[in-house]
Coordinates of C-alpha atoms and ligand atoms in Angstrom, one line a residue:
X1 CA -0.2 0.1 0.1
X2 CA 1.0 3.5 -0.7
X3 CA 1.9 5.5 2.4
X4 CA 0.2 9.4 2.4
X5 CA 3.2 11.3 1.1
X6 CA 4.2 8.4 -1.9
X7 CA 0.5 9.3 -3.0
X8 CA 0.6 13.1 -2.8
X9 CA 3.8 13.2 -4.8
X10 CA 2.7 10.4 -7.0
X11 CA 3.5 12.3 -10.2
X12 CA 6.9 14.0 -9.0
X13 CA 7.9 10.4 -8.4
X14 CA 6.7 8.9 -11.5
X15 CA 9.0 11.0 -13.2
X16 CA 12.4 8.5 -11.0
X17 CA 12.4 6.3 -14.4
X18 CA 13.8 9.0 -16.6
X19 CA 17.1 9.4 -14.5
X20 CA 18.7 5.6 -14.8
X21 CA 21.2 6.3 -12.2
X22 CA 18.1 5.7 -10.0
X23 CA 18.0 1.9 -10.6
X24 CA 21.5 1.6 -10.6
X25 CA 21.7 2.5 -6.4
X26 CA 19.8 3.8 -3.4
X27 CA 20.7 7.7 -4.7
X28 CA 20.7 10.2 -1.7
X29 CA 23.0 12.7 -2.2
X30 CA 21.4 15.0 -4.6
X31 CA 23.1 17.6 -2.2
X32 CA 26.7 16.8 -4.0
X33 CA 25.6 16.2 -7.5
X34 CA 22.0 15.8 -9.0
X35 CA 21.0 13.0 -10.5
X36 CA 21.1 13.0 -14.9
X37 CA 17.8 12.7 -17.2
X38 CA 17.5 10.9 -20.0
X39 CA 17.0 14.5 -21.4
X40 CA 20.2 15.7 -20.4
X41 CA 21.5 12.9 -23.3
X42 CA 19.0 13.8 -26.2
X43 CA 20.3 17.6 -25.2
X44 CA 23.9 15.9 -25.9
X45 CA 23.2 14.3 -28.8
X46 CA 21.7 17.2 -29.9
X47 CA 24.5 19.4 -29.9
X48 CA 27.1 16.7 -31.4
X49 CA 24.7 16.3 -34.4
X50 CA 24.7 19.8 -35.0
X51 CA 28.8 19.9 -34.2
X52 CA 28.7 17.4 -37.0
X53 CA 26.1 18.9 -39.7
X54 CA 27.5 22.8 -39.3
X55 CA 30.3 22.8 -38.1
X56 CA 31.3 26.8 -37.1
X57 CA 28.2 27.6 -38.3
X58 CA 26.3 25.6 -35.5
X59 CA 27.2 28.4 -33.1
X60 CA 25.0 31.5 -35.1
X61 CA 22.2 28.4 -36.2
X62 CA 22.0 27.1 -32.6
X63 CA 24.5 27.1 -29.6
X64 CA 24.3 30.8 -29.5
X65 CA 20.6 30.4 -29.2
X66 CA 21.2 28.0 -26.4
X67 CA 23.1 30.0 -24.5
X68 CA 21.1 32.5 -24.3
X69 CA 17.8 29.5 -23.0
X70 CA 20.2 28.9 -20.3
X71 CA 20.6 33.0 -19.0
X72 CA 16.4 32.5 -19.3
X73 CA 16.4 29.2 -17.2
X74 CA 19.2 30.7 -15.0
X75 CA 17.2 34.0 -14.6
X76 CA 13.6 32.4 -14.3
X77 CA 14.6 30.3 -11.2
X78 CA 15.3 33.9 -9.0
X79 CA 12.1 35.8 -11.0
X80 CA 14.8 37.5 -13.5
X81 CA 14.7 37.8 -16.9
X82 CA 17.1 36.0 -18.8
X83 CA 19.4 39.4 -19.9
X84 CA 20.3 39.6 -16.0
X85 CA 22.1 36.9 -15.8
X86 CA 26.1 36.0 -16.5
X87 CA 27.4 32.9 -16.7
X88 CA 29.9 31.3 -15.6
X89 CA 31.6 27.9 -16.0
X90 CA 31.2 27.5 -12.2
X91 CA 30.8 29.6 -9.4
X92 CA 34.6 30.5 -8.5
X93 CA 34.9 32.4 -11.5
X94 CA 31.7 34.1 -11.1
X95 CA 33.2 34.9 -7.5
X96 CA 36.4 36.4 -8.9
X97 CA 34.6 38.6 -11.6
X98 CA 33.2 39.4 -8.3
X99 CA 35.8 40.1 -6.5
X100 CA 37.3 42.0 -9.9
X101 CA 34.9 44.8 -9.4
X102 CA 35.4 45.3 -6.1
X103 CA 39.0 45.5 -5.8
X104 CA 38.8 49.4 -6.9
X105 CA 35.8 49.9 -4.3
X106 CA 37.7 48.5 -1.4
X107 CA 40.7 50.0 -2.5
X108 CA 38.6 53.3 -2.6
X109 CA 39.3 54.6 -5.9
X110 CA 37.9 57.5 -6.5
X111 CA 36.1 56.7 -9.8
X112 CA 34.8 53.6 -8.6
X113 CA 33.9 55.1 -5.6
X114 CA 32.6 57.7 -6.8
X115 CA 30.8 56.0 -9.2
X116 CA 28.7 53.7 -6.7
X117 CA 27.8 57.2 -4.7
X118 CA 26.6 58.6 -7.3
X119 CA 23.6 55.3 -7.8
X120 CA 22.8 56.3 -4.2
X121 CA 24.1 52.9 -3.4
X122 CA 24.9 51.3 0.2
X123 CA 28.1 50.5 -1.0
X124 CA 31.2 50.2 1.1
X125 CA 31.8 54.5 1.0
X126 CA 33.7 56.8 2.5
X127 CA 36.7 58.4 4.2
X128 CA 38.5 55.3 5.2
X129 CA 38.7 52.6 2.2
X130 CA 36.0 49.3 3.1
X131 CA 38.3 46.1 3.4
X132 CA 36.2 43.4 4.9
X133 CA 34.6 40.4 3.6
X134 CA 32.3 38.4 6.7
X135 CA 32.3 35.1 5.9
X136 CA 31.1 31.9 8.0
X137 CA 32.2 28.6 8.8
X138 CA 29.3 27.0 7.2
X139 CA 30.4 28.2 3.9
X140 CA 32.3 26.5 1.4
X141 CA 35.1 27.3 1.0
X142 CA 35.3 28.4 -2.3
X143 CA 33.6 31.8 -0.7
X144 CA 36.6 32.5 1.9
X145 CA 39.2 31.5 -0.5
X146 CA 38.5 34.5 -3.1
X147 CA 39.3 36.9 -0.7
X148 CA 42.1 35.0 0.8
X149 CA 43.9 35.5 -2.2
X150 CA 43.1 39.0 -1.8
X151 CA 45.2 39.2 1.0
X152 CA 48.1 41.1 -1.0
X153 CA 45.6 43.7 -2.0
X154 CA 44.7 44.9 1.7
X155 CA 41.5 42.3 1.8
X156 CA 40.8 40.7 5.0
X157 CA 39.0 37.8 5.1
X158 CA 37.0 37.7 8.6
X159 CA 34.9 34.0 9.1
X160 CA 32.4 33.9 11.5
X161 CA 32.0 30.1 13.6
X162 CA 28.8 28.5 14.2
X163 CA 28.0 27.9 18.3
X164 CA 25.7 25.2 17.5
X165 CA 27.2 23.6 14.8
X166 CA 24.3 24.0 11.9
X167 CA 23.4 28.2 12.2
X168 CA 25.1 31.6 12.3
X169 CA 22.8 33.7 13.5
X170 CA 21.4 37.5 11.6
X171 CA 22.8 38.4 15.2
X172 CA 25.9 37.3 14.9
X173 CA 26.6 39.3 11.6
X174 CA 25.0 42.9 13.2
X175 CA 27.6 42.9 15.4
X176 CA 30.0 42.1 12.7
X177 CA 29.0 44.3 10.0
X178 CA 30.8 47.8 10.5
X179 CA 32.2 50.9 8.6
X180 CA 35.2 48.3 7.6
X181 CA 33.1 45.6 5.6
X182 CA 32.9 45.7 2.2
X183 CA 30.9 42.5 1.4
X184 CA 29.2 40.1 3.6
X185 CA 29.2 36.7 1.4
X186 CA 27.7 33.5 2.9
X187 CA 25.1 30.6 1.4
X188 CA 21.4 30.6 0.3
X189 CA 21.1 27.2 2.8
X190 CA 24.4 25.8 4.3
X191 CA 25.8 23.1 2.6
X192 CA 27.0 20.9 5.0
X193 CA 24.0 21.9 7.8
X194 CA 20.9 22.7 5.6
X195 CA 20.2 25.6 7.3
X196 CA 18.4 27.9 5.4
X197 CA 19.6 31.7 6.1
X198 CA 17.4 34.9 6.5
X199 CA 18.8 36.8 3.1
X200 CA 16.7 39.7 3.4
X201 CA 17.2 40.2 7.0
X202 CA 20.9 39.9 6.1
X203 CA 20.3 42.1 3.4
X204 CA 18.6 44.5 5.4
X205 CA 21.5 44.8 7.8
X206 CA 24.3 45.1 5.2
X207 CA 23.0 47.8 3.6
X208 CA 22.2 49.6 6.5
X209 CA 26.0 49.9 7.3
X210 CA 27.1 50.6 3.3
X211 CA 27.4 46.8 3.0
X212 CA 26.6 44.6 0.3
X213 CA 25.8 41.1 0.4
X214 CA 27.2 38.3 -2.3
X215 CA 24.4 34.6 -1.7
X216 CA 25.8 31.1 -2.7
X217 CA 22.7 29.5 -4.1
X218 CA 24.5 26.6 -5.3
X219 CA 21.8 24.8 -2.6
X220 CA 18.8 26.6 -2.6
X221 CA 18.6 27.7 -6.5
X222 CA 16.0 24.7 -8.0
X223 CA 14.6 24.3 -4.6
X224 CA 13.8 27.3 -2.4
X225 CA 11.6 29.3 -4.9
X226 CA 13.0 32.4 -4.9
X227 CA 13.2 36.2 -6.1
X228 CA 16.0 37.7 -5.9
X229 CA 15.5 41.3 -6.6
X230 CA 12.9 41.4 -3.6
X231 CA 15.5 39.7 -1.0
X232 CA 17.4 42.8 -1.5
X233 CA 20.7 40.6 -2.1
X234 CA 23.8 42.3 -4.1
X235 CA 25.2 39.5 -5.9
X236 CA 23.8 36.0 -6.5
X237 CA 25.5 33.0 -7.8
X238 CA 24.4 29.3 -8.1
X239 CA 24.6 26.2 -10.7
X240 CA 23.7 23.5 -12.1
X241 CA 25.1 20.4 -10.4
X242 CA 23.0 20.1 -7.7
X243 CA 19.5 21.5 -7.2
X244 CA 18.8 22.1 -10.9
X245 CA 19.9 18.4 -12.2
X246 CA 22.0 19.8 -15.1
X247 CA 25.7 17.9 -13.9
X248 CA 29.0 20.3 -14.1
X249 CA 30.5 23.2 -16.7
X250 CA 27.4 26.0 -15.7
X251 CA 26.9 28.6 -13.2
X252 CA 25.1 31.6 -13.3
X253 CA 25.9 35.4 -11.3
X254 CA 22.9 37.7 -11.1
X255 CA 23.9 41.3 -10.0
X256 CA 21.3 43.7 -9.2
X257 CA 20.5 45.8 -12.3
X258 CA 21.8 49.8 -10.9
X259 CA 24.9 47.8 -9.1
X260 CA 25.5 46.1 -12.5
X261 CA 25.5 49.2 -14.2
X262 CA 28.2 51.3 -11.3
X263 CA 30.8 48.1 -10.8
X264 CA 32.9 47.0 -13.8
X265 CA 35.1 44.1 -13.9
X266 CA 38.6 44.0 -14.0
X267 CA 39.1 40.7 -14.5
X268 CA 36.7 39.8 -18.1
X269 CA 36.9 38.0 -21.2
X270 CA 34.9 39.2 -25.1
X271 CA 31.8 37.5 -24.3
X272 CA 31.0 40.3 -21.6
X273 CA 31.7 42.4 -25.0
X274 CA 28.6 45.4 -26.2
X275 CA 30.2 44.6 -29.2
X276 CA 31.3 41.3 -29.0
X277 CA 31.3 40.3 -32.9
X278 CA 33.0 43.5 -33.9
X279 CA 36.1 41.8 -33.2
X280 CA 38.7 45.4 -31.7
X281 CA 40.8 44.7 -29.9
X282 CA 42.0 47.8 -29.3
X283 CA 38.7 49.0 -27.3
X284 CA 36.3 47.9 -24.6
X285 CA 32.9 48.0 -24.2
X286 CA 31.0 46.4 -21.6
X287 CA 27.4 45.0 -22.2
X288 CA 25.0 47.2 -20.9
X289 CA 23.1 43.6 -19.8
X290 CA 24.1 40.8 -17.4
X291 CA 27.1 39.5 -20.3
X292 CA 28.8 41.9 -18.5
X293 CA 30.2 40.0 -15.6
X294 CA 30.8 36.9 -18.6
X295 CA 34.3 36.0 -19.5
X296 CA 35.0 33.6 -23.2
X297 CA 33.5 31.5 -24.2
X298 CA 31.0 29.0 -22.1
X299 CA 30.8 24.8 -21.8
X300 CA 28.6 24.8 -24.4
X301 CA 27.8 21.1 -24.3
X302 CA 27.5 21.2 -20.8
X303 CA 25.0 23.9 -21.2
X304 CA 22.8 21.5 -23.8
X305 CA 23.2 18.8 -21.1
X306 CA 21.9 21.1 -17.9
X307 CA 19.2 22.2 -20.2
X308 CA 18.4 18.6 -19.8
X309 CA 17.6 18.9 -16.2
X310 CA 16.6 22.6 -16.3
X311 CA 13.8 21.0 -18.2
X312 CA 13.0 18.9 -15.8
X313 CA 12.7 21.2 -13.1
X314 CA 10.8 24.6 -15.1
X315 CA 7.9 21.6 -15.8
X316 CA 7.8 20.4 -12.0
X317 CA 7.6 24.1 -10.7
X318 CA 9.7 25.0 -8.1
X319 CA 7.1 25.1 -5.7
X320 CA 6.9 21.4 -6.0
X321 CA 9.9 20.5 -5.6
X322 CA 10.5 22.3 -2.5
X323 CA 7.1 20.8 -0.9
X324 CA 8.5 17.4 -2.0
X325 CA 12.1 17.7 -0.6
X326 CA 10.9 19.3 2.6
X327 CA 8.1 16.7 3.3
X328 CA 10.7 13.8 2.7
X329 CA 13.5 15.3 5.0
X330 CA 11.1 15.7 7.8
X331 CA 10.7 12.2 7.0
X332 CA 14.4 11.4 7.0
X333 CA 14.6 13.3 10.7
X334 CA 11.6 11.3 12.5
X335 CA 12.9 7.7 11.2
X336 CA 16.6 8.9 12.3
X337 CA 15.3 10.2 15.6
X338 CA 13.3 7.2 16.2
X339 CA 16.7 5.4 15.6
X340 CA 18.4 7.1 18.1
X341 CA 20.9 8.7 16.0
X342 CA 22.3 12.1 15.9
X343 CA 20.3 14.8 14.0
X344 CA 22.4 18.0 13.5
X345 CA 19.8 19.1 10.8
X346 CA 17.1 22.6 11.4
X347 CA 13.5 21.1 12.8
X348 CA 11.5 23.6 11.4
X349 CA 10.9 22.8 7.7
X350 CA 11.0 25.9 6.7
X351 CA 14.4 26.9 7.8
X352 CA 16.0 23.8 6.1
X353 CA 16.9 23.0 2.8
X354 CA 17.5 19.4 1.5
X355 CA 19.8 18.2 3.6
X356 CA 20.1 16.4 6.8
X357 CA 23.3 15.4 8.4
X358 CA 24.0 13.2 10.9
X359 CA 27.0 13.6 13.4
X360 CA 28.4 10.0 13.0
X361 CA 31.8 8.9 15.0
X362 CA 33.2 8.7 11.4
X363 CA 31.4 8.8 8.8
X364 CA 34.7 8.0 5.8
X365 CA 34.2 4.7 6.9
X366 CA 30.1 4.5 7.1
X367 CA 29.8 6.5 4.1
X368 CA 32.0 3.8 2.4
X369 CA 30.3 0.8 4.1
X370 CA 26.7 1.7 3.2
X371 CA 28.4 2.3 -0.6
X372 CA 29.2 -1.4 -0.7
X373 CA 25.7 -1.8 0.8
X374 CA 23.9 0.3 -2.6
X375 CA 23.2 3.6 -1.2
X376 CA 25.3 6.4 -2.4
X377 CA 25.1 9.0 0.6
X378 CA 28.0 11.1 1.6
X379 CA 30.3 12.6 4.1
X380 CA 32.0 16.2 5.9
X381 CA 33.7 16.5 9.1
X382 CA 32.0 14.9 11.8
X383 CA 28.5 14.5 9.7
X384 CA 27.7 12.1 6.9
X385 CA 24.6 14.4 4.7
X386 CA 22.0 12.6 3.0
X387 CA 19.6 14.7 0.9
X388 CA 16.5 12.7 -0.7
X389 CA 15.4 14.8 -4.1
X390 CA 11.9 14.6 -5.6
X391 CA 13.1 11.5 -7.1
X392 CA 13.5 9.6 -3.7
X393 CA 10.9 7.3 -2.5
X394 CA 9.9 6.6 1.4
X395 CA 11.2 2.9 1.1
X396 CA 14.9 4.4 0.0
X397 CA 14.8 7.2 2.9
X398 CA 13.5 4.4 5.3
X399 CA 16.1 1.7 4.3
X400 CA 19.1 4.5 4.1
X401 CA 18.2 5.3 7.8
X402 CA 18.4 1.4 9.2
X403 CA 21.5 0.3 7.1
X404 CA 22.5 3.4 8.7
X405 CA 21.6 2.7 12.7
X406 CA 22.7 -0.9 12.2
X407 CA 26.5 0.5 11.5
X408 CA 26.2 2.8 15.0
X409 CA 26.8 1.6 17.2
X410 CA 24.7 1.5 20.6
X411 CA 26.7 3.4 22.9
X412 CA 27.0 6.3 20.0
X413 CA 23.1 6.2 19.5
X414 CA 20.8 8.7 21.8
X415 CA 18.1 6.5 24.2
Ligands
LIG1 C1 27.5 26.0 -1.7 C2 28.1 25.4 -2.7 N1 29.2 26.8 -3.0 C3 29.9 26.2 -4.4 C4 29.7 24.8 -4.6 C5 30.6 24.6 -5.8 O1 31.7 25.7 -6.4 P1 32.4 25.7 -8.1 O2 31.3 25.6 -8.7 O3 33.4 26.8 -8.0 O4 33.0 23.9 -7.8 C6 29.2 23.8 -4.0 C7 29.9 22.2 -4.7 O5 30.3 21.9 -5.7 C8 28.4 24.2 -2.8 O6 27.8 23.0 -2.6

């Protein structure tokens, strides 16, 4: 007999047949890499066929359009038009582009600061340079590394600790963001713990203090319904590896339109040019739209693959994906708790993304043993991460929790 959840989500679960990996293993690792839909292979075949048939003409007949469609898809995930999106091969490149645009502002370079001030933007302006970037201990390393690499330019990274190992409260940011801060850079959903941050609250407090906010939304895009403009965020980056089921090679950057106008990247490439096909090496005028922050030729086969995953996300809709994933997360927590496992996840549904972390003594050996038994999950220091997605069944969740309980000695269990 089917459970209530299965009946409610029957249409979504039926789509699991589109993902070949799910027939091979019990896959609860979407927070690391989403499974691939058969549509992605079809799209890749389309790309290869166009290459074989058209050679370089494929750029003009198909591929540039496909890249525009990808920008539209990305924009759709955050309620913005594709014209406001910059493509990047990964989040790190998108961050590097933002960092390059902020360098002159952080140095208090007259022109850059003047431009930003003219726009009336809440950006690190004042008599003293704002050289501080604030992130948290729960954020993905590439965020901190961008700014650590800029230490020779006088940039200082402040890493806020997490007292409970799961979240960093708004009050901690409040205490840290001051007149030395140019930017807060942190996740929408923490990749280790799945906790959802109060992006609107963060934007408000940053702007009140003349700082900007950059959000790494990798664990949110495709999962949390988002209106980027309404949140007040200044920079929003994400990619296709996880909840967009689009594989590696594609990420994006959205910059608040008036800020996009005011800032100019100092690392760039010809895809950012307003007259890309004029092939003029001696002058650079940036595109006025989101492409201003792009660099060189995008990873085009990856774009085709990604659009297969995005097609599924668009068909189902982010609200439904969120509802289904949240239900599976609650089920995972309930089963894990009743098995006496140590659950580090946020309990409140509205404050949890798609990750359920469980504290385990030796996460790597547990994950290896689970893999031998046909379960794919992953680990981070001190925890095993379970991330059931819309295509997982309740039975799969129950099975992986039962296997974890079996591998956890009674002394490590609660109760
Ligand atoms: C929160 C978060 N940010 C960024 C990344 C990846 O960054 P990049 O696209 O630079 O490899 C991941 C996962 O791989 C992630 O979970």
